[in-house]
Tab-separated table of C-alpha atoms and ligand atoms in Angstrom:
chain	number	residue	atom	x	y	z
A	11	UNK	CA	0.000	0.000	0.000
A	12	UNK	CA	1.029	3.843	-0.563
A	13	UNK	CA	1.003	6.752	1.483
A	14	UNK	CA	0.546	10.053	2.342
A	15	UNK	CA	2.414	10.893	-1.393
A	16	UNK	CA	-0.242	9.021	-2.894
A	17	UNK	CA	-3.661	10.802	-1.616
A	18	UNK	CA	-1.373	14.031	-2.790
A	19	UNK	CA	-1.199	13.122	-6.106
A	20	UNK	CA	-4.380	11.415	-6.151
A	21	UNK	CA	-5.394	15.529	-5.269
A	22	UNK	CA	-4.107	17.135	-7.939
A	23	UNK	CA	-5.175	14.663	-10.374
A	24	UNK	CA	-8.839	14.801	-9.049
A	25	UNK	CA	-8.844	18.268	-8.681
A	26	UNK	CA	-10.821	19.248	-11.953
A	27	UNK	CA	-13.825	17.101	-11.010
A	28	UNK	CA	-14.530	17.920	-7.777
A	29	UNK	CA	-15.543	20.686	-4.866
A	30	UNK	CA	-13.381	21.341	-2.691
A	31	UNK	CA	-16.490	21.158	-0.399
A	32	UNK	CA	-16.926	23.133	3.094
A	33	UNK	CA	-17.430	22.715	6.979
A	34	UNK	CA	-20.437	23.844	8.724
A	35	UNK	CA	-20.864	24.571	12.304
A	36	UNK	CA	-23.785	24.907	13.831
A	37	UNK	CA	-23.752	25.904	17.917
A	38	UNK	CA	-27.191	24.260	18.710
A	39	UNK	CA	-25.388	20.514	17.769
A	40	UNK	CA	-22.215	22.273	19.780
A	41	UNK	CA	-23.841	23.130	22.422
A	42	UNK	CA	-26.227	19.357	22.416
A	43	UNK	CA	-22.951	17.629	21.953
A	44	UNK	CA	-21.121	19.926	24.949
A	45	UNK	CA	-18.147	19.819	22.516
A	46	UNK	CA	-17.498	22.005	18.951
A	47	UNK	CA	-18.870	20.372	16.109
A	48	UNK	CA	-17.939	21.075	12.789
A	49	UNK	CA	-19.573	19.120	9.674
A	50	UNK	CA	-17.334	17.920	6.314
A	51	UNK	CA	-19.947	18.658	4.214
A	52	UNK	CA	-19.434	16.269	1.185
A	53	UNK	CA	-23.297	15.902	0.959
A	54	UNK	CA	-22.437	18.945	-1.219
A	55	UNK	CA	-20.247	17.276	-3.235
A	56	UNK	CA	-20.232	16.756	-6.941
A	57	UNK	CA	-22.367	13.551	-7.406
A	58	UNK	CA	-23.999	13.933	-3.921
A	59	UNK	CA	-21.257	11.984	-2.208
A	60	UNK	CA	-17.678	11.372	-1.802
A	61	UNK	CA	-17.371	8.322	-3.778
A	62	UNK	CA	-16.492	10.663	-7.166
A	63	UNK	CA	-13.173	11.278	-5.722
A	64	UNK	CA	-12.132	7.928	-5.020
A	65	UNK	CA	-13.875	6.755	-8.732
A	66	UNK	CA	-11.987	10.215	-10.416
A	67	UNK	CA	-8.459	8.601	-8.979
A	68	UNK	CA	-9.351	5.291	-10.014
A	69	UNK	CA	-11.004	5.347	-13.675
A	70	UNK	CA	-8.629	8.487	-14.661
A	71	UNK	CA	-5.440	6.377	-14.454
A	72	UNK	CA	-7.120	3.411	-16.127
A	73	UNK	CA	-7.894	6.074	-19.007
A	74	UNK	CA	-4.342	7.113	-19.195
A	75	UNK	CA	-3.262	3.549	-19.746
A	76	UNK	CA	-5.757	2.694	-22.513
A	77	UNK	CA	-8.809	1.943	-20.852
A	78	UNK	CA	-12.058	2.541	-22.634
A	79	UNK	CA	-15.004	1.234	-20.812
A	80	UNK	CA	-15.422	-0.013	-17.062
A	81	UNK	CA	-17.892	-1.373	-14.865
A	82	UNK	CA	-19.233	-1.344	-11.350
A	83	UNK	CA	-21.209	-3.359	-9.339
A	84	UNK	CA	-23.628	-0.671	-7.419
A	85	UNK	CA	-26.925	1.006	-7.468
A	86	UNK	CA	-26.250	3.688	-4.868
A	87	UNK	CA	-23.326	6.363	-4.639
A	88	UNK	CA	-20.494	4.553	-5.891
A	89	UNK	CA	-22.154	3.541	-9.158
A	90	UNK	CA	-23.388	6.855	-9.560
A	91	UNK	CA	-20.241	8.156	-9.201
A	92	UNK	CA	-18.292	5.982	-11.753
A	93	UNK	CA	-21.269	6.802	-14.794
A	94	UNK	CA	-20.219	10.604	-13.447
A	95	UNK	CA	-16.646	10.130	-14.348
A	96	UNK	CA	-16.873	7.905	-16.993
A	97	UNK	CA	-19.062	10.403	-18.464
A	98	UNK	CA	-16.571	13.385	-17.951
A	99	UNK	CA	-13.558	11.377	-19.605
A	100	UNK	CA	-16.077	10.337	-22.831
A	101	UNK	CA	-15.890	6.621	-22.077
A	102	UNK	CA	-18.703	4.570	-21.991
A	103	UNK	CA	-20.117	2.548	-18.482
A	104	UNK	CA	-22.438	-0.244	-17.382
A	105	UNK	CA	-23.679	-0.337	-13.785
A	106	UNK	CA	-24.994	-3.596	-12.335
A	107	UNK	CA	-27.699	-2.723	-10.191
A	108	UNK	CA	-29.963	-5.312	-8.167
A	109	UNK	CA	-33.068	-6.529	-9.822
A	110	UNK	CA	-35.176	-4.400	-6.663
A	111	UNK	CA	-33.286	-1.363	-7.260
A	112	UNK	CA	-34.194	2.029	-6.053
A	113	UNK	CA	-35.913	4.090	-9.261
A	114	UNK	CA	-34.486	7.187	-8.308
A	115	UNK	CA	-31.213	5.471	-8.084
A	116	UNK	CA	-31.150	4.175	-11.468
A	117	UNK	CA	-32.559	6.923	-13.113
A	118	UNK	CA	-29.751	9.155	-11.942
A	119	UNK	CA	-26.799	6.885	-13.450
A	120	UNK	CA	-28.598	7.086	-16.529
A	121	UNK	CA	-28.467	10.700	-16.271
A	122	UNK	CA	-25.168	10.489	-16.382
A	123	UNK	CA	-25.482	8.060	-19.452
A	124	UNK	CA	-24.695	4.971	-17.460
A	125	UNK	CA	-26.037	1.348	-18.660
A	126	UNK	CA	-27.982	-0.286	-16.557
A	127	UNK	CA	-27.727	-3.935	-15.801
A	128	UNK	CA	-29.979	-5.572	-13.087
A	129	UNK	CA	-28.925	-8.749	-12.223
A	130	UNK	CA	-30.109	-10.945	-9.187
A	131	UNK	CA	-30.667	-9.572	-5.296
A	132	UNK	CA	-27.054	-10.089	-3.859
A	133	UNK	CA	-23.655	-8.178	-4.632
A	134	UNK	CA	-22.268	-11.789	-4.773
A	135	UNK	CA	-24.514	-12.482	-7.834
A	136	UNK	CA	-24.174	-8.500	-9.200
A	137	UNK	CA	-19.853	-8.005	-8.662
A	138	UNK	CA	-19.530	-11.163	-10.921
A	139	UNK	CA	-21.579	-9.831	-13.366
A	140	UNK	CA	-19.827	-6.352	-13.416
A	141	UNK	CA	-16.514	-8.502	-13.912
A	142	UNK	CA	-17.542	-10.156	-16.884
A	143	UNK	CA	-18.827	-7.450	-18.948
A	144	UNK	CA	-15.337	-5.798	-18.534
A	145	UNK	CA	-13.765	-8.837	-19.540
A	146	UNK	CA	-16.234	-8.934	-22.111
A	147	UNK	CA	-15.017	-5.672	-23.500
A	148	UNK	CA	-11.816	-5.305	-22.298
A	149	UNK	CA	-12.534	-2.668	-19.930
A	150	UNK	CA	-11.937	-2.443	-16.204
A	151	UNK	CA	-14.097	-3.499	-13.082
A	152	UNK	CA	-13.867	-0.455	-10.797
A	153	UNK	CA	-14.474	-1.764	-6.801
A	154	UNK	CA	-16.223	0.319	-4.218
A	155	UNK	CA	-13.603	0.368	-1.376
A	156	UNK	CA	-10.793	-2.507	-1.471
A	157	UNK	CA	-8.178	-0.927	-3.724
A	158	UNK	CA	-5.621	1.368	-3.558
A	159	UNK	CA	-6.623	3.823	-6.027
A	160	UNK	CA	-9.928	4.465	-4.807
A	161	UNK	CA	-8.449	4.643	-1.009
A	162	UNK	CA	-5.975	7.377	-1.896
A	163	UNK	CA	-8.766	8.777	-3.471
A	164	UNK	CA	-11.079	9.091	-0.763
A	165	UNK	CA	-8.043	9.779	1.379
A	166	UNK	CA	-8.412	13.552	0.055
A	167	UNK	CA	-11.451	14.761	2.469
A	168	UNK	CA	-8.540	13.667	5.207
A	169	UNK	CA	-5.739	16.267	3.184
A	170	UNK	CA	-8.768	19.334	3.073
A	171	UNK	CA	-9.763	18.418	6.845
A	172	UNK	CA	-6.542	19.226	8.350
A	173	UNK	CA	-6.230	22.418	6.052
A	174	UNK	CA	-9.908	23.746	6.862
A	175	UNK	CA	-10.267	22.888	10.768
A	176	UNK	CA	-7.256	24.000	12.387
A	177	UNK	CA	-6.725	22.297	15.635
A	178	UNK	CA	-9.087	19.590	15.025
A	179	UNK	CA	-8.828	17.295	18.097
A	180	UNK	CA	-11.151	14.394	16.774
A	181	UNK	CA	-12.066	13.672	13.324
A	182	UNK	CA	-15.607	10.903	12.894
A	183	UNK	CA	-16.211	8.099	9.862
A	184	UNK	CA	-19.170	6.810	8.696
A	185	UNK	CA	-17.463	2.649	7.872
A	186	UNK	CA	-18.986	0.659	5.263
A	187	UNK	CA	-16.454	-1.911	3.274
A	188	UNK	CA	-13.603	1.346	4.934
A	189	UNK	CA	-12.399	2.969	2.065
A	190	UNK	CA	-13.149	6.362	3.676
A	191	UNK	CA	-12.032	5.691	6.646
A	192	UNK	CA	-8.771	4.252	5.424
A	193	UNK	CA	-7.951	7.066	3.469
A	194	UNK	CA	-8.909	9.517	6.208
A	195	UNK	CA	-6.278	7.642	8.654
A	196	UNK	CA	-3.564	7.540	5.922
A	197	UNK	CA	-4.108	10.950	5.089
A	198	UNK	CA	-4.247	12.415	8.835
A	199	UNK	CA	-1.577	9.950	11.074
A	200	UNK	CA	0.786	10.539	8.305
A	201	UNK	CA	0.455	13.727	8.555
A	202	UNK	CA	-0.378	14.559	11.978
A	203	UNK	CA	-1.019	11.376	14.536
A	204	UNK	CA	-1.829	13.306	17.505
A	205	UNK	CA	-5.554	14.225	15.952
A	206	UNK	CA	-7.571	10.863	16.979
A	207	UNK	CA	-9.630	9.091	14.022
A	208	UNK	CA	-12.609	7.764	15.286
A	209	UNK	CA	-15.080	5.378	12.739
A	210	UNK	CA	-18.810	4.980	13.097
A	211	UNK	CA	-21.436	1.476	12.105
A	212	UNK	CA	-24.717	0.854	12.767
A	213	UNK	CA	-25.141	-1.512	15.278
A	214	UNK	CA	-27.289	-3.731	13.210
A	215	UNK	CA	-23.957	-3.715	10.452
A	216	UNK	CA	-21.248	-4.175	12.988
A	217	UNK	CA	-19.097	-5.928	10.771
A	218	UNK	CA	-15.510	-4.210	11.233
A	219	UNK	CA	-16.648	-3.583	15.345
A	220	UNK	CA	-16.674	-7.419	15.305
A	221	UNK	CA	-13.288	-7.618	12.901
A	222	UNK	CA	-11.291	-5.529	15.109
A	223	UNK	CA	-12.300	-7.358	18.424
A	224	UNK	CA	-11.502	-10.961	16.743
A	225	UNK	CA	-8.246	-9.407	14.934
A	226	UNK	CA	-9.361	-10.421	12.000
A	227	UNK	CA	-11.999	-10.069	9.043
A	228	UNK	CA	-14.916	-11.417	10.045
A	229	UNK	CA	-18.162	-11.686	7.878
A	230	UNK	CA	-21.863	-10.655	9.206
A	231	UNK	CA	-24.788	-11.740	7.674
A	232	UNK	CA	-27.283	-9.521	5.666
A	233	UNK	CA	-28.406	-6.714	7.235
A	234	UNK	CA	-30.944	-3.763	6.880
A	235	UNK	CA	-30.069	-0.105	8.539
A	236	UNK	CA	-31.181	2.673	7.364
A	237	UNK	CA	-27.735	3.667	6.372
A	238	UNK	CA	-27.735	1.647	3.244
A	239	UNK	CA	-24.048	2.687	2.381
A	240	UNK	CA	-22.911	1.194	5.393
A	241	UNK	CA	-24.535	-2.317	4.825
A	242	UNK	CA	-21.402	-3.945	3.868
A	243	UNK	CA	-20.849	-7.770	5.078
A	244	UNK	CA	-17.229	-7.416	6.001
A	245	UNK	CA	-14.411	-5.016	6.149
A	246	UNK	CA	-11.812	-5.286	2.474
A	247	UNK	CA	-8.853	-6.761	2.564
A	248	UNK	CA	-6.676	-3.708	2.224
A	249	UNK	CA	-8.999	-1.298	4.254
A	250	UNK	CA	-8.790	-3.673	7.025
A	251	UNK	CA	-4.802	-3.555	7.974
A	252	UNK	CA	-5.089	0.227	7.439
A	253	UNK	CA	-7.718	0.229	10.341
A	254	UNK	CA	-6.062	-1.999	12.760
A	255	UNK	CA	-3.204	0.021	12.333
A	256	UNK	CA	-4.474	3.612	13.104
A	257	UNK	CA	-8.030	3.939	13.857
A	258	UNK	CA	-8.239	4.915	17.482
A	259	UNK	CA	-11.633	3.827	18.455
A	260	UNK	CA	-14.789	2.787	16.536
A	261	UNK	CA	-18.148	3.070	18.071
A	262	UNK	CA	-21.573	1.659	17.130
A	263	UNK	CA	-25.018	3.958	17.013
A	264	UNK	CA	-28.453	2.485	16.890
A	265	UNK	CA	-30.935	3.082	14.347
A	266	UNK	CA	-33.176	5.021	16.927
A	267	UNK	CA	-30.227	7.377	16.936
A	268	UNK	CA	-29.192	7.456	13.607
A	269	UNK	CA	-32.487	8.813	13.228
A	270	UNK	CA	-32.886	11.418	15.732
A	271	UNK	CA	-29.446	12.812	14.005
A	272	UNK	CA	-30.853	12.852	10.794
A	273	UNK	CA	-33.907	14.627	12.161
A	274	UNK	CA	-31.525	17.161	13.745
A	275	UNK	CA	-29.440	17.828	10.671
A	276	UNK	CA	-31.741	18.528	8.696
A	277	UNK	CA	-34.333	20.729	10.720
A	278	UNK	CA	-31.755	22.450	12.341
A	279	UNK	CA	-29.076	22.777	10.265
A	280	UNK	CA	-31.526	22.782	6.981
A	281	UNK	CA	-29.416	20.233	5.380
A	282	UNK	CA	-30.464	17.143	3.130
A	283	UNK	CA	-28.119	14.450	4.108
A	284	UNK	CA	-28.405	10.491	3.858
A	285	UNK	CA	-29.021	7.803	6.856
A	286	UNK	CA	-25.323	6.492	6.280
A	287	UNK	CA	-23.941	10.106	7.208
A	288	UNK	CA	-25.801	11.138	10.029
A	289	UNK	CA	-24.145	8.024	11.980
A	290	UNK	CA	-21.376	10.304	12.800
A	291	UNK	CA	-23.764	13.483	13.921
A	292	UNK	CA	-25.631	10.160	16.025
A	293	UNK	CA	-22.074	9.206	17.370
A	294	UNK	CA	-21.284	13.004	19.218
A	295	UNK	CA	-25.007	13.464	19.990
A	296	UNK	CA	-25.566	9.926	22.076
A	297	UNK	CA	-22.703	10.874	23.911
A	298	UNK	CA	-20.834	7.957	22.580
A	299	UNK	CA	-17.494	9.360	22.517
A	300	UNK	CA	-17.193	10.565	25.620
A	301	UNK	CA	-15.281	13.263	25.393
A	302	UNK	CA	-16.110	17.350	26.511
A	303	UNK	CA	-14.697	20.341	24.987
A	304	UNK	CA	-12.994	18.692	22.088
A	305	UNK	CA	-12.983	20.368	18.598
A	306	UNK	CA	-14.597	17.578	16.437
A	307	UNK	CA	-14.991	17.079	12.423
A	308	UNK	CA	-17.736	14.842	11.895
A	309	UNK	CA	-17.740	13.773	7.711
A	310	UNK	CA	-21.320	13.898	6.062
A	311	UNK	CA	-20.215	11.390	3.247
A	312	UNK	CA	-23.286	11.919	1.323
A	313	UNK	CA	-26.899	13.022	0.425
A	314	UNK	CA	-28.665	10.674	-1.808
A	315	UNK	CA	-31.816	10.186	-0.477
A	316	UNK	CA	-35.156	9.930	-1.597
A	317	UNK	CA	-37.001	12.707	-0.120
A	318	UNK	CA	-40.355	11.024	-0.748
A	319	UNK	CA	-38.910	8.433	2.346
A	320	UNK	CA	-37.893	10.544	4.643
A	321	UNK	CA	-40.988	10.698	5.842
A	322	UNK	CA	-41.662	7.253	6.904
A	323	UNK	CA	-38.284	6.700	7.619
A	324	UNK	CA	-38.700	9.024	10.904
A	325	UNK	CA	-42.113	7.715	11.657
A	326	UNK	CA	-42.398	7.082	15.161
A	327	UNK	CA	-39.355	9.247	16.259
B	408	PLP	C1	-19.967	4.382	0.500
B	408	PLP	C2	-20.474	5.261	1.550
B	408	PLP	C3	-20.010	5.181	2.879
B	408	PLP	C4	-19.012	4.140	3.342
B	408	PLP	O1	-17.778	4.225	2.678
B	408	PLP	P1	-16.770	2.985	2.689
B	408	PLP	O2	-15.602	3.453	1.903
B	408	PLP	O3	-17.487	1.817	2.060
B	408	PLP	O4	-16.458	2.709	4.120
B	408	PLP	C5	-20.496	6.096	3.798
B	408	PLP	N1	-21.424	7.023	3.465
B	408	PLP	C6	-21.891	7.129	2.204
B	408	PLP	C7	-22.895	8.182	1.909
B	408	PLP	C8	-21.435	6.262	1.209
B	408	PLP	O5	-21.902	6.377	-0.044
């Protein structure tokens, strides 16, 4: 694996294609949380999440050595994010999406001229798929999280954190399959270790809580949080070292919570986010990290939702 040298190139290169997107405070969550709160707002990002920048690293240097088509295996961010890019660089893409997919989901990687494939319920029958019709056409299967490419990519929200919070004391990861999180650590103990990197699951997709206790990758079985981009089975090969290296601590948030956060965020703060990132806003306002006074960063990875569920989402709250 690289290093910090990596997510710097991977930031120039990526540059073109992305905002360089800002922090919010708010003092209400402060003041909740009895600590400073400031918000990486990538829900403002190109795409509506992070993933471009990992899928920009990845899919331009496949285009500079010859590529000229790739796949994914997706129907939320990440997929939308590879039709984005592919787009951009005038190369064609096919998404494999599951046969139940989303409509709203779909219909935005075909705004971005993305095929659509839907193939079977599982993404052990769809990442197959995506596989073969690269092979099929020589092109290149782009993963979500478990290569290096994509995890310097990511690695950049780390590089603009340090630059736009200065002082940060604590800096809090939504963890699917860990690219984010990966990149965040390289990115911020290689550049300064004394800032603590904290990660975030759902408790009902605990897979990488359950990894890091066992010391080693251990699989859960299918699971259904609201945070759908968190609903990963088990940590990646490569994302996994990374975290057993540097993470400091990860803590898990309930669904209950990850609920009232969302709630907060967005009639407070007047911000549309997604279930997956208001885990972290859930983390500092259940008290989980037990900590006062601290200057924390919590990244909102994304905000693809459907605003027509919303609504029944929070029934009950
Ligand atoms: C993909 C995703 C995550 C998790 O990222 P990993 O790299 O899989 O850990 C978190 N939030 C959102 C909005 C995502 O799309």
């Amino acid at each position: 694996m690289g290093n910090l040298g990596d997510i710097h190139k991977a930031r120039e290169r990526i540059q073109p294609f992305i905002h360089q997107t800002p922090i919010l405070h708010s003092s209400q969550l402060s003041k909740r949380c009895q600590n400073n709160i400031f918000l990486k707002a990538e829900h403002l990002q190109k795409t509506g999440s992070f993933k471009i920048r990992g899928a920009a690293n990845k899919v331009m240097q496949e285009v500079a050595k010859g590529t000229t088509y790739v796949t994914a295996a997706s129907s939320g961010n990440h997929g939308q994010a590879v039709a984005y890019v592919a787009q951009t660089l005038g190369i064609p893409s096919t998404i494999v999406v599951p046969e139940d997919a989303n409509v709203s989901k779909v219909k935005a990687i075909q705004s971005y001229h993305g095929n659509i494939v839907a193939c079977g319920l599982t993404s052990a029958e769809r990442i197959p798929k995506a596989k073969e019709l690269a092979i099929e056409k020589q092109g290149v299967y782009i993963p979500p999280y478990d290569d290096p490419l994509i995890i310097f990519g990511q690695g950049t929200v780390g590089l603009e954190i340090i630059e736009q919070v200065k002082d940060a004391d604590i800096v809090v990861v939504p963890v699917g399959g860990g690219g984010l999180i990966a990149g965040i650590l390289t990115a911020i103990k290689e550049t300064n270790p004394s800032i603590q990197v904290i990660g975030v699951e759902p408790e009902a997709a605990n897979d990488t809580y359950l990894s890091l206790k066992n010391g080693h990758i251990t699989q859960i079985s299918p699971t259904s949080t609201i945070a759908d981009g968190l609903r990963t089975s088990q940590p990646g090969d490569l994302t996994f070292p990374i975290l057993q290296n540097y993470l400091d601590d990860l803590v898990l948030v309930s669904e209950e919570e990850i609920k009232q956060a969302l709630l907060f965020v967005m009639e407070r703060m007047k911000q549309l986010i997604e279930p997956s990132s208001a885990t972290t806003v859930a983390a500092c306002l259940s008290e989980k990290l037990q900590v006062l006074n601290k200057r924390i960063v919590c990244v909102i990875s994304g905000g693809n939702v459907d605003v027509h569920t919303i609504e029944p989402m929070l029934a009950g709250l």
